[in-house]
PDB file of N, CA and C in Angstrom:
ATOM      1  N   ARG J1222     -28.836 -19.932 101.305  1.00  0.00           N
ATOM      2  CA  ARG J1222     -27.534 -19.649 101.920  1.00  0.00           C
ATOM      3  C   ARG J1222     -26.457 -20.574 101.366  1.00  0.00           C
ATOM      4  N   ALA J1223     -26.777 -21.799 101.105  1.00  0.00           N
ATOM      5  CA  ALA J1223     -25.787 -22.738 100.585  1.00  0.00           C
ATOM      6  C   ALA J1223     -25.324 -22.324  99.192  1.00  0.00           C
ATOM      7  N   GLY J1224     -26.235 -21.746  98.380  1.00  0.00           N
ATOM      8  CA  GLY J1224     -25.856 -21.294  97.042  1.00  0.00           C
ATOM      9  C   GLY J1224     -24.844 -20.173  97.082  1.00  0.00           C
ATOM     10  N   VAL J1225     -24.961 -19.255  98.040  1.00  0.00           N
ATOM     11  CA  VAL J1225     -24.027 -18.150  98.181  1.00  0.00           C
ATOM     12  C   VAL J1225     -22.651 -18.680  98.582  1.00  0.00           C
ATOM     13  N   LEU J1226     -22.642 -19.625  99.502  1.00  0.00           N
ATOM     14  CA  LEU J1226     -21.378 -20.209  99.942  1.00  0.00           C
ATOM     15  C   LEU J1226     -20.701 -20.928  98.778  1.00  0.00           C
ATOM     16  N   THR J1227     -21.457 -21.654  97.988  1.00  0.00           N
ATOM     17  CA  THR J1227     -20.889 -22.366  96.847  1.00  0.00           C
ATOM     18  C   THR J1227     -20.355 -21.377  95.822  1.00  0.00           C
ATOM     19  N   TRP J1228     -21.096 -20.326  95.504  1.00  0.00           N
ATOM     20  CA  TRP J1228     -20.647 -19.316  94.552  1.00  0.00           C
ATOM     21  C   TRP J1228     -19.378 -18.631  95.045  1.00  0.00           C
ATOM     22  N   SER J1229     -19.321 -18.335  96.334  1.00  0.00           N
ATOM     23  CA  SER J1229     -18.128 -17.709  96.900  1.00  0.00           C
ATOM     24  C   SER J1229     -16.919 -18.616  96.764  1.00  0.00           C
ATOM     25  N   LEU J1230     -17.115 -19.890  97.013  1.00  0.00           N
ATOM     26  CA  LEU J1230     -16.000 -20.829  96.873  1.00  0.00           C
ATOM     27  C   LEU J1230     -15.533 -20.941  95.426  1.00  0.00           C
ATOM     28  N   VAL J1231     -16.455 -20.887  94.497  1.00  0.00           N
ATOM     29  CA  VAL J1231     -16.082 -20.935  93.079  1.00  0.00           C
ATOM     30  C   VAL J1231     -15.251 -19.708  92.711  1.00  0.00           C
ATOM     31  N   ILE J1232     -15.623 -18.539  93.175  1.00  0.00           N
ATOM     32  CA  ILE J1232     -14.868 -17.312  92.880  1.00  0.00           C
ATOM     33  C   ILE J1232     -13.473 -17.380  93.491  1.00  0.00           C
ATOM     34  N   VAL J1233     -13.398 -17.819  94.744  1.00  0.00           N
ATOM     35  CA  VAL J1233     -12.092 -17.936  95.401  1.00  0.00           C
ATOM     36  C   VAL J1233     -11.229 -18.966  94.682  1.00  0.00           C
ATOM     37  N   TRP J1234     -11.812 -20.093  94.314  1.00  0.00           N
ATOM     38  CA  TRP J1234     -11.063 -21.118  93.593  1.00  0.00           C
ATOM     39  C   TRP J1234     -10.554 -20.567  92.259  1.00  0.00           C
ATOM     40  N   ALA J1235     -11.377 -19.830  91.549  1.00  0.00           N
ATOM     41  CA  ALA J1235     -10.975 -19.247  90.264  1.00  0.00           C
ATOM     42  C   ALA J1235      -9.816 -18.266  90.448  1.00  0.00           C
ATOM     43  N   ALA J1236      -9.856 -17.496  91.513  1.00  0.00           N
ATOM     44  CA  ALA J1236      -8.771 -16.543  91.769  1.00  0.00           C
ATOM     45  C   ALA J1236      -7.461 -17.274  92.049  1.00  0.00           C
ATOM     46  N   PHE J1237      -7.502 -18.268  92.900  1.00  0.00           N
ATOM     47  CA  PHE J1237      -6.295 -19.042  93.187  1.00  0.00           C
ATOM     48  C   PHE J1237      -5.792 -19.764  91.941  1.00  0.00           C
ATOM     49  N   PHE J1238      -6.708 -20.299  91.150  1.00  0.00           N
ATOM     50  CA  PHE J1238      -6.332 -20.988  89.927  1.00  0.00           C
ATOM     51  C   PHE J1238      -5.599 -20.040  88.975  1.00  0.00           C
ATOM     52  N   CYS J1239      -6.154 -18.845  88.765  1.00  0.00           N
ATOM     53  CA  CYS J1239      -5.506 -17.863  87.881  1.00  0.00           C
ATOM     54  C   CYS J1239      -4.128 -17.487  88.406  1.00  0.00           C
ATOM     55  N   ASP J1240      -4.029 -17.299  89.704  1.00  0.00           N
ATOM     56  CA  ASP J1240      -2.759 -16.905  90.300  1.00  0.00           C
ATOM     57  C   ASP J1240      -1.703 -17.992  90.104  1.00  0.00           C
ATOM     58  N   TYR J1241      -2.051 -19.232  90.375  1.00  0.00           N
ATOM     59  CA  TYR J1241      -1.075 -20.317  90.237  1.00  0.00           C
ATOM     60  C   TYR J1241      -0.761 -20.626  88.784  1.00  0.00           C
ATOM     61  N   VAL J1242      -1.726 -20.464  87.905  1.00  0.00           N
ATOM     62  CA  VAL J1242      -1.455 -20.665  86.481  1.00  0.00           C
ATOM     63  C   VAL J1242      -0.443 -19.626  86.005  1.00  0.00           C
ATOM     64  N   LEU J1243      -0.631 -18.374  86.412  1.00  0.00           N
ATOM     65  CA  LEU J1243       0.334 -17.344  86.034  1.00  0.00           C
ATOM     66  C   LEU J1243       1.722 -17.652  86.565  1.00  0.00           C
ATOM     67  N   MET J1244       1.789 -18.186  87.768  1.00  0.00           N
ATOM     68  CA  MET J1244       3.092 -18.458  88.351  1.00  0.00           C
ATOM     69  C   MET J1244       3.758 -19.658  87.677  1.00  0.00           C
ATOM     70  N   THR J1245       3.011 -20.704  87.393  1.00  0.00           N
ATOM     71  CA  THR J1245       3.631 -21.921  86.879  1.00  0.00           C
ATOM     72  C   THR J1245       3.774 -21.952  85.368  1.00  0.00           C
ATOM     73  N   ILE J1246       2.901 -21.297  84.648  1.00  0.00           N
ATOM     74  CA  ILE J1246       2.990 -21.319  83.196  1.00  0.00           C
ATOM     75  C   ILE J1246       3.851 -20.172  82.672  1.00  0.00           C
ATOM     76  N   ALA J1247       3.750 -19.006  83.257  1.00  0.00           N
ATOM     77  CA  ALA J1247       4.476 -17.847  82.742  1.00  0.00           C
ATOM     78  C   ALA J1247       5.976 -17.946  82.991  1.00  0.00           C
ATOM     79  N   ILE J1248       6.381 -18.517  84.098  1.00  0.00           N
ATOM     80  CA  ILE J1248       7.803 -18.564  84.437  1.00  0.00           C
ATOM     81  C   ILE J1248       8.634 -19.316  83.405  1.00  0.00           C
ATOM     82  N   PRO J1249       8.218 -20.487  82.914  1.00  0.00           N
ATOM     83  CA  PRO J1249       9.029 -21.145  81.882  1.00  0.00           C
ATOM     84  C   PRO J1249       9.092 -20.369  80.567  1.00  0.00           C
ATOM     85  N   ILE J1250       8.169 -19.449  80.349  1.00  0.00           N
ATOM     86  CA  ILE J1250       8.162 -18.658  79.116  1.00  0.00           C
ATOM     87  C   ILE J1250       9.124 -17.480  79.218  1.00  0.00           C
ATOM     88  N   PHE J1251       9.462 -17.042  80.416  1.00  0.00           N
ATOM     89  CA  PHE J1251      10.323 -15.876  80.598  1.00  0.00           C
ATOM     90  C   PHE J1251      11.642 -15.970  79.825  1.00  0.00           C
ATOM     91  N   PRO J1252      12.317 -17.121  79.791  1.00  0.00           N
ATOM     92  CA  PRO J1252      13.575 -17.177  79.033  1.00  0.00           C
ATOM     93  C   PRO J1252      13.412 -16.895  77.534  1.00  0.00           C
ATOM     94  N   LEU J1253      12.209 -17.024  77.003  1.00  0.00           N
ATOM     95  CA  LEU J1253      11.986 -16.699  75.593  1.00  0.00           C
ATOM     96  C   LEU J1253      12.238 -15.224  75.304  1.00  0.00           C
ATOM     97  N   LEU J1254      12.231 -14.404  76.337  1.00  0.00           N
ATOM     98  CA  LEU J1254      12.509 -12.983  76.161  1.00  0.00           C
ATOM     99  C   LEU J1254      13.980 -12.718  75.863  1.00  0.00           C
ATOM    100  N   LYS J1255      14.824 -13.742  76.087  1.00  0.00           N
ATOM    101  CA  LYS J1255      16.268 -13.638  75.848  1.00  0.00           C
ATOM    102  C   LYS J1255      16.883 -12.458  76.610  1.00  0.00           C
ATOM    103  N   LYS J1256      16.521 -12.372  77.877  1.00  0.00           N
ATOM    104  CA  LYS J1256      17.080 -11.348  78.762  1.00  0.00           C
ATOM    105  C   LYS J1256      18.022 -12.016  79.754  1.00  0.00           C
ATOM    106  N   ALA J1257      18.834 -11.239  80.405  1.00  0.00           N
ATOM    107  CA  ALA J1257      19.743 -11.754  81.425  1.00  0.00           C
ATOM    108  C   ALA J1257      18.935 -12.298  82.599  1.00  0.00           C
ATOM    109  N   ASP J1258      19.577 -13.177  83.361  1.00  0.00           N
ATOM    110  CA  ASP J1258      18.902 -13.783  84.512  1.00  0.00           C
ATOM    111  C   ASP J1258      18.406 -12.737  85.500  1.00  0.00           C
ATOM    112  N   PHE J1259      19.140 -11.630  85.628  1.00  0.00           N
ATOM    113  CA  PHE J1259      18.714 -10.567  86.532  1.00  0.00           C
ATOM    114  C   PHE J1259      17.349 -10.024  86.125  1.00  0.00           C
ATOM    115  N   PHE J1260      17.141  -9.793  84.829  1.00  0.00           N
ATOM    116  CA  PHE J1260      15.876  -9.243  84.350  1.00  0.00           C
ATOM    117  C   PHE J1260      14.744 -10.249  84.491  1.00  0.00           C
ATOM    118  N   ILE J1261      15.047 -11.513  84.295  1.00  0.00           N
ATOM    119  CA  ILE J1261      14.027 -12.553  84.483  1.00  0.00           C
ATOM    120  C   ILE J1261      13.645 -12.638  85.955  1.00  0.00           C
ATOM    121  N   GLY J1262      14.648 -12.551  86.841  1.00  0.00           N
ATOM    122  CA  GLY J1262      14.366 -12.544  88.275  1.00  0.00           C
ATOM    123  C   GLY J1262      13.554 -11.331  88.695  1.00  0.00           C
ATOM    124  N   THR J1263      13.869 -10.181  88.107  1.00  0.00           N
ATOM    125  CA  THR J1263      13.122  -8.954  88.390  1.00  0.00           C
ATOM    126  C   THR J1263      11.678  -9.081  87.923  1.00  0.00           C
ATOM    127  N   LEU J1264      11.513  -9.685  86.754  1.00  0.00           N
ATOM    128  CA  LEU J1264      10.170  -9.898  86.235  1.00  0.00           C
ATOM    129  C   LEU J1264       9.371 -10.822  87.150  1.00  0.00           C
ATOM    130  N   PHE J1265      10.028 -11.865  87.631  1.00  0.00           N
ATOM    131  CA  PHE J1265       9.365 -12.797  88.540  1.00  0.00           C
ATOM    132  C   PHE J1265       9.025 -12.133  89.870  1.00  0.00           C
ATOM    133  N   ALA J1266       9.900 -11.262  90.350  1.00  0.00           N
ATOM    134  CA  ALA J1266       9.699 -10.619  91.652  1.00  0.00           C
ATOM    135  C   ALA J1266       8.740  -9.435  91.603  1.00  0.00           C
ATOM    136  N   ALA J1267       8.407  -8.955  90.406  1.00  0.00           N
ATOM    137  CA  ALA J1267       7.548  -7.771  90.298  1.00  0.00           C
ATOM    138  C   ALA J1267       6.200  -7.980  90.967  1.00  0.00           C
ATOM    139  N   LYS J1268       5.649  -9.168  90.848  1.00  0.00           N
ATOM    140  CA  LYS J1268       4.339  -9.436  91.457  1.00  0.00           C
ATOM    141  C   LYS J1268       4.431  -9.359  92.982  1.00  0.00           C
ATOM    142  N   ALA J1269       5.427 -10.030  93.540  1.00  0.00           N
ATOM    143  CA  ALA J1269       5.577 -10.022  94.998  1.00  0.00           C
ATOM    144  C   ALA J1269       5.854  -8.612  95.518  1.00  0.00           C
ATOM    145  N   MET J1270       6.666  -7.855  94.783  1.00  0.00           N
ATOM    146  CA  MET J1270       6.970  -6.487  95.193  1.00  0.00           C
ATOM    147  C   MET J1270       5.692  -5.640  95.225  1.00  0.00           C
ATOM    148  N   CYS J1271       4.866  -5.772  94.207  1.00  0.00           N
ATOM    149  CA  CYS J1271       3.621  -4.998  94.178  1.00  0.00           C
ATOM    150  C   CYS J1271       2.628  -5.482  95.232  1.00  0.00           C
ATOM    151  N   GLN J1272       2.644  -6.773  95.535  1.00  0.00           N
ATOM    152  CA  GLN J1272       1.766  -7.268  96.598  1.00  0.00           C
ATOM    153  C   GLN J1272       2.166  -6.662  97.940  1.00  0.00           C
ATOM    154  N   VAL J1273       3.457  -6.602  98.205  1.00  0.00           N
ATOM    155  CA  VAL J1273       3.936  -6.029  99.462  1.00  0.00           C
ATOM    156  C   VAL J1273       3.614  -4.540  99.545  1.00  0.00           C
ATOM    157  N   LEU J1274       3.791  -3.817  98.430  1.00  0.00           N
ATOM    158  CA  LEU J1274       3.536  -2.379  98.437  1.00  0.00           C
ATOM    159  C   LEU J1274       2.041  -2.037  98.439  1.00  0.00           C
ATOM    160  N   ALA J1275       1.239  -2.842  97.761  1.00  0.00           N
ATOM    161  CA  ALA J1275      -0.186  -2.527  97.633  1.00  0.00           C
ATOM    162  C   ALA J1275      -1.013  -3.004  98.830  1.00  0.00           C
ATOM    163  N   SER J1276      -0.552  -4.002  99.537  1.00  0.00           N
ATOM    164  CA  SER J1276      -1.355  -4.565 100.627  1.00  0.00           C
ATOM    165  C   SER J1276      -1.766  -3.540 101.678  1.00  0.00           C
ATOM    166  N   PRO J1277      -0.855  -2.733 102.221  1.00  0.00           N
ATOM    167  CA  PRO J1277      -1.302  -1.753 103.216  1.00  0.00           C
ATOM    168  C   PRO J1277      -2.284  -0.734 102.642  1.00  0.00           C
ATOM    169  N   LEU J1278      -2.107  -0.373 101.374  1.00  0.00           N
ATOM    170  CA  LEU J1278      -2.998   0.605 100.765  1.00  0.00           C
ATOM    171  C   LEU J1278      -4.384   0.019 100.481  1.00  0.00           C
ATOM    172  N   MET J1279      -4.425  -1.269 100.200  1.00  0.00           N
ATOM    173  CA  MET J1279      -5.687  -1.907  99.846  1.00  0.00           C
ATOM    174  C   MET J1279      -6.537  -2.263 101.072  1.00  0.00           C
ATOM    175  N   LEU J1280      -5.966  -2.236 102.256  1.00  0.00           N
ATOM    176  CA  LEU J1280      -6.716  -2.603 103.458  1.00  0.00           C
ATOM    177  C   LEU J1280      -7.984  -1.778 103.622  1.00  0.00           C
ATOM    178  N   ARG J1281      -7.885  -0.501 103.381  1.00  0.00           N
ATOM    179  CA  ARG J1281      -9.034   0.391 103.539  1.00  0.00           C
ATOM    180  C   ARG J1281     -10.174  -0.003 102.590  1.00  0.00           C
ATOM    181  N   PHE J1282      -9.811  -0.330 101.347  1.00  0.00           N
ATOM    182  CA  PHE J1282     -10.824  -0.708 100.366  1.00  0.00           C
ATOM    183  C   PHE J1282     -11.424  -2.075 100.664  1.00  0.00           C
ATOM    184  N   VAL J1283     -10.600  -3.004 101.101  1.00  0.00           N
ATOM    185  CA  VAL J1283     -11.086  -4.352 101.389  1.00  0.00           C
ATOM    186  C   VAL J1283     -12.065  -4.336 102.559  1.00  0.00           C
ATOM    187  N   ASP J1284     -11.756  -3.538 103.577  1.00  0.00           N
ATOM    188  CA  ASP J1284     -12.664  -3.454 104.719  1.00  0.00           C
ATOM    189  C   ASP J1284     -14.012  -2.869 104.322  1.00  0.00           C
ATOM    190  N   ARG J1285     -14.007  -1.931 103.398  1.00  0.00           N
ATOM    191  CA  ARG J1285     -15.242  -1.258 103.015  1.00  0.00           C
ATOM    192  C   ARG J1285     -16.012  -2.008 101.928  1.00  0.00           C
ATOM    193  N   TYR J1286     -15.320  -2.503 100.923  1.00  0.00           N
ATOM    194  CA  TYR J1286     -15.973  -3.135  99.760  1.00  0.00           C
ATOM    195  C   TYR J1286     -15.437  -4.546  99.568  1.00  0.00           C
ATOM    196  N   THR J1287     -15.723  -5.449 100.468  1.00  0.00           N
ATOM    197  CA  THR J1287     -15.093  -6.766 100.458  1.00  0.00           C
ATOM    198  C   THR J1287     -15.291  -7.516  99.142  1.00  0.00           C
ATOM    199  N   LYS J1288     -16.508  -7.726  98.746  1.00  0.00           N
ATOM    200  CA  LYS J1288     -16.762  -8.524  97.546  1.00  0.00           C
ATOM    201  C   LYS J1288     -16.342  -7.778  96.282  1.00  0.00           C
ATOM    202  N   GLY J1289     -16.636  -6.510  96.200  1.00  0.00           N
ATOM    203  CA  GLY J1289     -16.268  -5.723  95.025  1.00  0.00           C
ATOM    204  C   GLY J1289     -14.757  -5.643  94.831  1.00  0.00           C
ATOM    205  N   THR J1290     -14.025  -5.512  95.930  1.00  0.00           N
ATOM    206  CA  THR J1290     -12.573  -5.453  95.853  1.00  0.00           C
ATOM    207  C   THR J1290     -12.002  -6.769  95.354  1.00  0.00           C
ATOM    208  N   PHE J1291     -12.567  -7.853  95.830  1.00  0.00           N
ATOM    209  CA  PHE J1291     -12.089  -9.171  95.401  1.00  0.00           C
ATOM    210  C   PHE J1291     -12.351  -9.375  93.916  1.00  0.00           C
ATOM    211  N   LEU J1292     -13.516  -8.998  93.461  1.00  0.00           N
ATOM    212  CA  LEU J1292     -13.841  -9.156  92.041  1.00  0.00           C
ATOM    213  C   LEU J1292     -12.994  -8.226  91.170  1.00  0.00           C
ATOM    214  N   THR J1293     -12.677  -7.038  91.663  1.00  0.00           N
ATOM    215  CA  THR J1293     -11.791  -6.134  90.942  1.00  0.00           C
ATOM    216  C   THR J1293     -10.393  -6.741  90.824  1.00  0.00           C
ATOM    217  N   GLY J1294      -9.914  -7.328  91.896  1.00  0.00           N
ATOM    218  CA  GLY J1294      -8.614  -8.015  91.855  1.00  0.00           C
ATOM    219  C   GLY J1294      -8.606  -9.166  90.867  1.00  0.00           C
ATOM    220  N   LEU J1295      -9.699  -9.901  90.815  1.00  0.00           N
ATOM    221  CA  LEU J1295      -9.806 -11.001  89.857  1.00  0.00           C
ATOM    222  C   LEU J1295      -9.822 -10.464  88.425  1.00  0.00           C
ATOM    223  N   ALA J1296     -10.475  -9.332  88.217  1.00  0.00           N
ATOM    224  CA  ALA J1296     -10.490  -8.709  86.884  1.00  0.00           C
ATOM    225  C   ALA J1296      -9.090  -8.229  86.498  1.00  0.00           C
ATOM    226  N   LEU J1297      -8.333  -7.665  87.443  1.00  0.00           N
ATOM    227  CA  LEU J1297      -6.960  -7.250  87.162  1.00  0.00           C
ATOM    228  C   LEU J1297      -6.077  -8.446  86.830  1.00  0.00           C
ATOM    229  N   GLU J1298      -6.293  -9.529  87.517  1.00  0.00           N
ATOM    230  CA  GLU J1298      -5.548 -10.766  87.233  1.00  0.00           C
ATOM    231  C   GLU J1298      -5.855 -11.265  85.825  1.00  0.00           C
ATOM    232  N   THR J1299      -7.117 -11.209  85.440  1.00  0.00           N
ATOM    233  CA  THR J1299      -7.514 -11.619  84.093  1.00  0.00           C
ATOM    234  C   THR J1299      -6.898 -10.706  83.043  1.00  0.00           C
ATOM    235  N   LEU J1300      -6.908  -9.403  83.294  1.00  0.00           N
ATOM    236  CA  LEU J1300      -6.289  -8.458  82.376  1.00  0.00           C
ATOM    237  C   LEU J1300      -4.799  -8.740  82.235  1.00  0.00           C
ATOM    238  N   SER J1301      -4.156  -9.079  83.329  1.00  0.00           N
ATOM    239  CA  SER J1301      -2.741  -9.409  83.297  1.00  0.00           C
ATOM    240  C   SER J1301      -2.475 -10.628  82.409  1.00  0.00           C
ATOM    241  N   VAL J1302      -3.311 -11.636  82.523  1.00  0.00           N
ATOM    242  CA  VAL J1302      -3.160 -12.834  81.692  1.00  0.00           C
ATOM    243  C   VAL J1302      -3.335 -12.482  80.220  1.00  0.00           C
ATOM    244  N   LEU J1303      -4.305 -11.658  79.919  1.00  0.00           N
ATOM    245  CA  LEU J1303      -4.530 -11.267  78.528  1.00  0.00           C
ATOM    246  C   LEU J1303      -3.343 -10.480  77.974  1.00  0.00           C
ATOM    247  N   ILE J1304      -2.755  -9.623  78.787  1.00  0.00           N
ATOM    248  CA  ILE J1304      -1.574  -8.871  78.353  1.00  0.00           C
ATOM    249  C   ILE J1304      -0.422  -9.826  78.065  1.00  0.00           C
ATOM    250  N   PHE J1305      -0.225 -10.822  78.929  1.00  0.00           N
ATOM    251  CA  PHE J1305       0.814 -11.826  78.697  1.00  0.00           C
ATOM    252  C   PHE J1305       0.594 -12.545  77.365  1.00  0.00           C
ATOM    253  N   ALA J1306      -0.649 -12.762  77.015  1.00  0.00           N
ATOM    254  CA  ALA J1306      -0.972 -13.545  75.820  1.00  0.00           C
ATOM    255  C   ALA J1306      -0.692 -12.803  74.517  1.00  0.00           C
ATOM    256  N   VAL J1307      -0.678 -11.485  74.542  1.00  0.00           N
ATOM    257  CA  VAL J1307      -0.600 -10.744  73.281  1.00  0.00           C
ATOM    258  C   VAL J1307       0.740 -10.061  73.023  1.00  0.00           C
ATOM    259  N   THR J1308       1.701 -10.172  73.907  1.00  0.00           N
ATOM    260  CA  THR J1308       2.957  -9.461  73.695  1.00  0.00           C
ATOM    261  C   THR J1308       4.156 -10.288  74.139  1.00  0.00           C
ATOM    262  N   PHE J1309       5.319  -9.915  73.628  1.00  0.00           N
ATOM    263  CA  PHE J1309       6.582 -10.498  74.065  1.00  0.00           C
ATOM    264  C   PHE J1309       7.581  -9.407  74.441  1.00  0.00           C
ATOM    265  N   ASP J1310       7.102  -8.207  74.694  1.00  0.00           N
ATOM    266  CA  ASP J1310       7.951  -7.095  75.086  1.00  0.00           C
ATOM    267  C   ASP J1310       8.188  -7.139  76.592  1.00  0.00           C
ATOM    268  N   TYR J1311       9.444  -7.035  76.999  1.00  0.00           N
ATOM    269  CA  TYR J1311       9.800  -7.151  78.414  1.00  0.00           C
ATOM    270  C   TYR J1311       9.098  -6.104  79.262  1.00  0.00           C
ATOM    271  N   ARG J1312       9.073  -4.850  78.828  1.00  0.00           N
ATOM    272  CA  ARG J1312       8.469  -3.780  79.641  1.00  0.00           C
ATOM    273  C   ARG J1312       6.979  -4.006  79.867  1.00  0.00           C
ATOM    274  N   ILE J1313       6.314  -4.473  78.846  1.00  0.00           N
ATOM    275  CA  ILE J1313       4.873  -4.737  78.981  1.00  0.00           C
ATOM    276  C   ILE J1313       4.649  -5.949  79.870  1.00  0.00           C
ATOM    277  N   TRP J1314       5.504  -6.963  79.748  1.00  0.00           N
ATOM    278  CA  TRP J1314       5.382  -8.119  80.639  1.00  0.00           C
ATOM    279  C   TRP J1314       5.631  -7.711  82.089  1.00  0.00           C
ATOM    280  N   PHE J1315       6.583  -6.827  82.315  1.00  0.00           N
ATOM    281  CA  PHE J1315       6.851  -6.351  83.667  1.00  0.00           C
ATOM    282  C   PHE J1315       5.615  -5.640  84.224  1.00  0.00           C
ATOM    283  N   PHE J1316       5.013  -4.790  83.414  1.00  0.00           N
ATOM    284  CA  PHE J1316       3.791  -4.094  83.820  1.00  0.00           C
ATOM    285  C   PHE J1316       2.690  -5.095  84.143  1.00  0.00           C
ATOM    286  N   ALA J1317       2.502  -6.101  83.281  1.00  0.00           N
ATOM    287  CA  ALA J1317       1.447  -7.098  83.499  1.00  0.00           C
ATOM    288  C   ALA J1317       1.712  -7.899  84.757  1.00  0.00           C
ATOM    289  N   ARG J1318       2.961  -8.256  84.977  1.00  0.00           N
ATOM    290  CA  ARG J1318       3.323  -9.031  86.183  1.00  0.00           C
ATOM    291  C   ARG J1318       3.083  -8.186  87.437  1.00  0.00           C
ATOM    292  N   ALA J1319       3.433  -6.926  87.383  1.00  0.00           N
ATOM    293  CA  ALA J1319       3.204  -6.037  88.523  1.00  0.00           C
ATOM    294  C   ALA J1319       1.706  -5.826  88.734  1.00  0.00           C
ATOM    295  N   LEU J1320       0.968  -5.697  87.663  1.00  0.00           N
ATOM    296  CA  LEU J1320      -0.487  -5.525  87.754  1.00  0.00           C
ATOM    297  C   LEU J1320      -1.143  -6.706  88.456  1.00  0.00           C
ATOM    298  N   SER J1321      -0.636  -7.891  88.209  1.00  0.00           N
ATOM    299  CA  SER J1321      -1.236  -9.062  88.864  1.00  0.00           C
ATOM    300  C   SER J1321      -0.935  -9.080  90.355  1.00  0.00           C
ATOM    301  N   GLY J1322       0.041  -8.298  90.798  1.00  0.00           N
ATOM    302  CA  GLY J1322       0.339  -8.207  92.227  1.00  0.00           C
ATOM    303  C   GLY J1322      -0.518  -7.216  92.987  1.00  0.00           C
ATOM    304  N   VAL J1323      -1.269  -6.415  92.261  1.00  0.00           N
ATOM    305  CA  VAL J1323      -2.132  -5.431  92.916  1.00  0.00           C
ATOM    306  C   VAL J1323      -3.411  -6.137  93.260  1.00  0.00           C
TER     307      VAL J1323
END
């Protein structure tokens, strides 16, 4: 039982780590896109907007598939980071930022 608790904590820690890394590392890179402050603000807010919109819809899945849903969210977060790493296009960054909010 202790091994399961430890593994669960490692997964949760990894999820929080990825989330905070995206927030703290990606934001200083946004000005490299050379967009107006409005677009940078929109890019920053895309994650929160998708979290607000997706949360009520995800409740049904979380109640039914707790661990699988969490791991799927972690995989989406990882995919978002990889998308950030390979492009400098604003539209793709917006998509990746929104994806990390789901």
